[in-house]
Coordinates of C-alpha atoms in Angstrom, one line a residue:
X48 CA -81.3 -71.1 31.9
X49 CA -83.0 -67.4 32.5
X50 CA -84.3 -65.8 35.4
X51 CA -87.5 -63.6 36.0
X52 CA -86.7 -60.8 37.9
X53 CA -88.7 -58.0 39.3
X54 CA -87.6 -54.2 39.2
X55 CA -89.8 -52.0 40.8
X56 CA -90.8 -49.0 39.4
X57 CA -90.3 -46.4 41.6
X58 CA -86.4 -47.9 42.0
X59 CA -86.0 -47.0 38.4
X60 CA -87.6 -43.8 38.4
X61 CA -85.5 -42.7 41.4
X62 CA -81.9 -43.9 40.1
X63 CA -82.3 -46.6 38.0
X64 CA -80.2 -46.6 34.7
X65 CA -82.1 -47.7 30.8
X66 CA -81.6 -51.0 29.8
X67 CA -82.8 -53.0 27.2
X68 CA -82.9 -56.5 25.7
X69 CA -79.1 -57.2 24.7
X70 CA -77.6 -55.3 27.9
X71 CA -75.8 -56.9 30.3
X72 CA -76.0 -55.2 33.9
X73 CA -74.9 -55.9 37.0
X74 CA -77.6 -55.8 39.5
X75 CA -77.9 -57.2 43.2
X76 CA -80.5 -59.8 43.4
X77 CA -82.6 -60.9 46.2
X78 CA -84.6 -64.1 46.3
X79 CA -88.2 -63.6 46.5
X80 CA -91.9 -64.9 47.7
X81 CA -93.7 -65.0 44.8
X82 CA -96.7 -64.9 47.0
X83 CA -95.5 -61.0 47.5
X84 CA -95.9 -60.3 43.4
X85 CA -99.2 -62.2 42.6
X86 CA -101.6 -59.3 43.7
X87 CA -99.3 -57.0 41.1
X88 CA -98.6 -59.7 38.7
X89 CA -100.9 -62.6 39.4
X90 CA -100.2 -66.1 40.8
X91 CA -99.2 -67.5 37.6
X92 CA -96.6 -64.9 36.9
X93 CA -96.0 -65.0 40.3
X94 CA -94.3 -68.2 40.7
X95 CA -92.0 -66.9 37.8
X96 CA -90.4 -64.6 39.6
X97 CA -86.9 -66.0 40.8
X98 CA -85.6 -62.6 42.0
X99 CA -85.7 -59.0 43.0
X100 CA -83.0 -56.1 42.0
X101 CA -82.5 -53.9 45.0
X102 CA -80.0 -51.2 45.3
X103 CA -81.6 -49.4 48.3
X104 CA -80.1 -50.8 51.6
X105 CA -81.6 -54.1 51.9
X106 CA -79.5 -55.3 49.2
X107 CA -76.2 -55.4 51.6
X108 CA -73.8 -58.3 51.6
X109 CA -75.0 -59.3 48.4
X110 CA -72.8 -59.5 45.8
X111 CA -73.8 -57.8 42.3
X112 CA -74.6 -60.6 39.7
X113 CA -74.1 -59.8 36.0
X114 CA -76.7 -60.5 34.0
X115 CA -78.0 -60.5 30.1
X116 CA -81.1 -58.9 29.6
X117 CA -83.6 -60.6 27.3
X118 CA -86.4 -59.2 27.3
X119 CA -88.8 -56.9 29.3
X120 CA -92.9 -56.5 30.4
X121 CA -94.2 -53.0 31.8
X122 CA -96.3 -54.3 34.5
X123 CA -99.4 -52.1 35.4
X124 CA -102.3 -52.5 37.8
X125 CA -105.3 -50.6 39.5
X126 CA -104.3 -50.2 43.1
X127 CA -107.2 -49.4 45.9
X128 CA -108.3 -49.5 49.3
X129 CA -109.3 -53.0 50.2
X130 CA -112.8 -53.7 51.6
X131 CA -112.9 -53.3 55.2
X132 CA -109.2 -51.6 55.7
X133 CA -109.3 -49.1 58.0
X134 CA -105.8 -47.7 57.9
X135 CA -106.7 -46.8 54.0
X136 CA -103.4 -47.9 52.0
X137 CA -103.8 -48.8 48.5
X138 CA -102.5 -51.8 47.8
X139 CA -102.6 -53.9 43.8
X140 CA -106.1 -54.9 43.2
X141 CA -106.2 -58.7 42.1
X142 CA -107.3 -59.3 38.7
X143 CA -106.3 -55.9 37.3
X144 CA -103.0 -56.8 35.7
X145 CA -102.1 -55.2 32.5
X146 CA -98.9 -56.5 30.8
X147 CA -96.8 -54.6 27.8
X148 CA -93.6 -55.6 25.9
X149 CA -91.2 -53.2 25.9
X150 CA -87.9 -52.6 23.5
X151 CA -86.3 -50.9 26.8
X152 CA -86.9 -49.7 31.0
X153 CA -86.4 -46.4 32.0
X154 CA -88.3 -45.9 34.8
X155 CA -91.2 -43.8 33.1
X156 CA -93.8 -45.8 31.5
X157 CA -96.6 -44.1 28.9
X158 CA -99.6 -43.8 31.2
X159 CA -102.9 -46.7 30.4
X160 CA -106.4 -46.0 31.2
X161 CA -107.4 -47.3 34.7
X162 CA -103.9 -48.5 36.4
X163 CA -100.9 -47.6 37.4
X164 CA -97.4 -48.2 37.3
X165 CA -96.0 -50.8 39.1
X166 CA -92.5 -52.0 37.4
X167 CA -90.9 -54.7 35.0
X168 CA -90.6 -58.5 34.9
X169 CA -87.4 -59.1 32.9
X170 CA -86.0 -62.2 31.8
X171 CA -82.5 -62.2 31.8
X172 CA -79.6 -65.2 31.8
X173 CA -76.8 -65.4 34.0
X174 CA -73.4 -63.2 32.2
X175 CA -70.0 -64.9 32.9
X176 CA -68.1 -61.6 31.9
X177 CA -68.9 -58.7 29.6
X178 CA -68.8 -58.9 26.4
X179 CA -64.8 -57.5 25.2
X180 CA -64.8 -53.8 25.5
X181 CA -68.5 -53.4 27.1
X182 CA -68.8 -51.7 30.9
X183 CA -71.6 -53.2 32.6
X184 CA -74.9 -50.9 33.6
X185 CA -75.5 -51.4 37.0
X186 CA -76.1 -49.4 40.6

């Protein structure tokens, strides 16, 4: 059985260790609402999304799970003002989802026209134990 998890971007960018397909890491992992990805992701996607990886305070009393990496989408979108907001935060604009397969995650993804950055769905399977002689990537 694998598991979509979301990594956010700026997580990775501000202490986040490369991984790719074939890694196994020890992350923690929060359960999510996939209603909070499907303005970055879409609703589709969305409901994919089993979990988070947090490693910056909200992630206490959760134990680290070790998991296999399988495979990895940079997720990018336009972000904007909404119609109508008058505290002007950008937040994901709907529809503007672009989605690229990448060989590994390090936080800094090559720049597309039109949208930014947001982070990485990765598929990943539950580890039992690292392979014999392997440390585990984690934070």
């Amino acid at each position: 059985m694998t598991l979509t998890i979301w990594v956010d971007g700026w997580q990775m960018q501000c202490c986040g260790e490369t991984f790719a397909p074939g890694d196994v890491v020890s992350w923690k992992l929060l359960e999510v609402d996939p209603e909070d990805y499907a303005d970055i992701v879409g609703a589709e996607r969305a409901d994919e999304i089993d979990f988070c990886e947090e490693h910056h305070g909200q992630d206490e009393g959760h134990a680290p799970t070790l998991v296999e990496v399988v495979s990895i989408v940079e997720v990018h979108c336009r972000y904007g003002v909404p119609p109508g907001a008058t505290d002007k935060v950008n937040y994901p604009v709907p529809g503007t989802t672009v989605l690229v397969p990448v060989e590994k995650a390090d936080g800094w993804a090559k720049a597309r026209p039109d949208v930014s950055f947001a982070g990485y769905l990765v598929i990943a399977r539950r580890a039992a134990a690292l392979p014999e002689g392997a440390a585990a990537r984690g934070r």
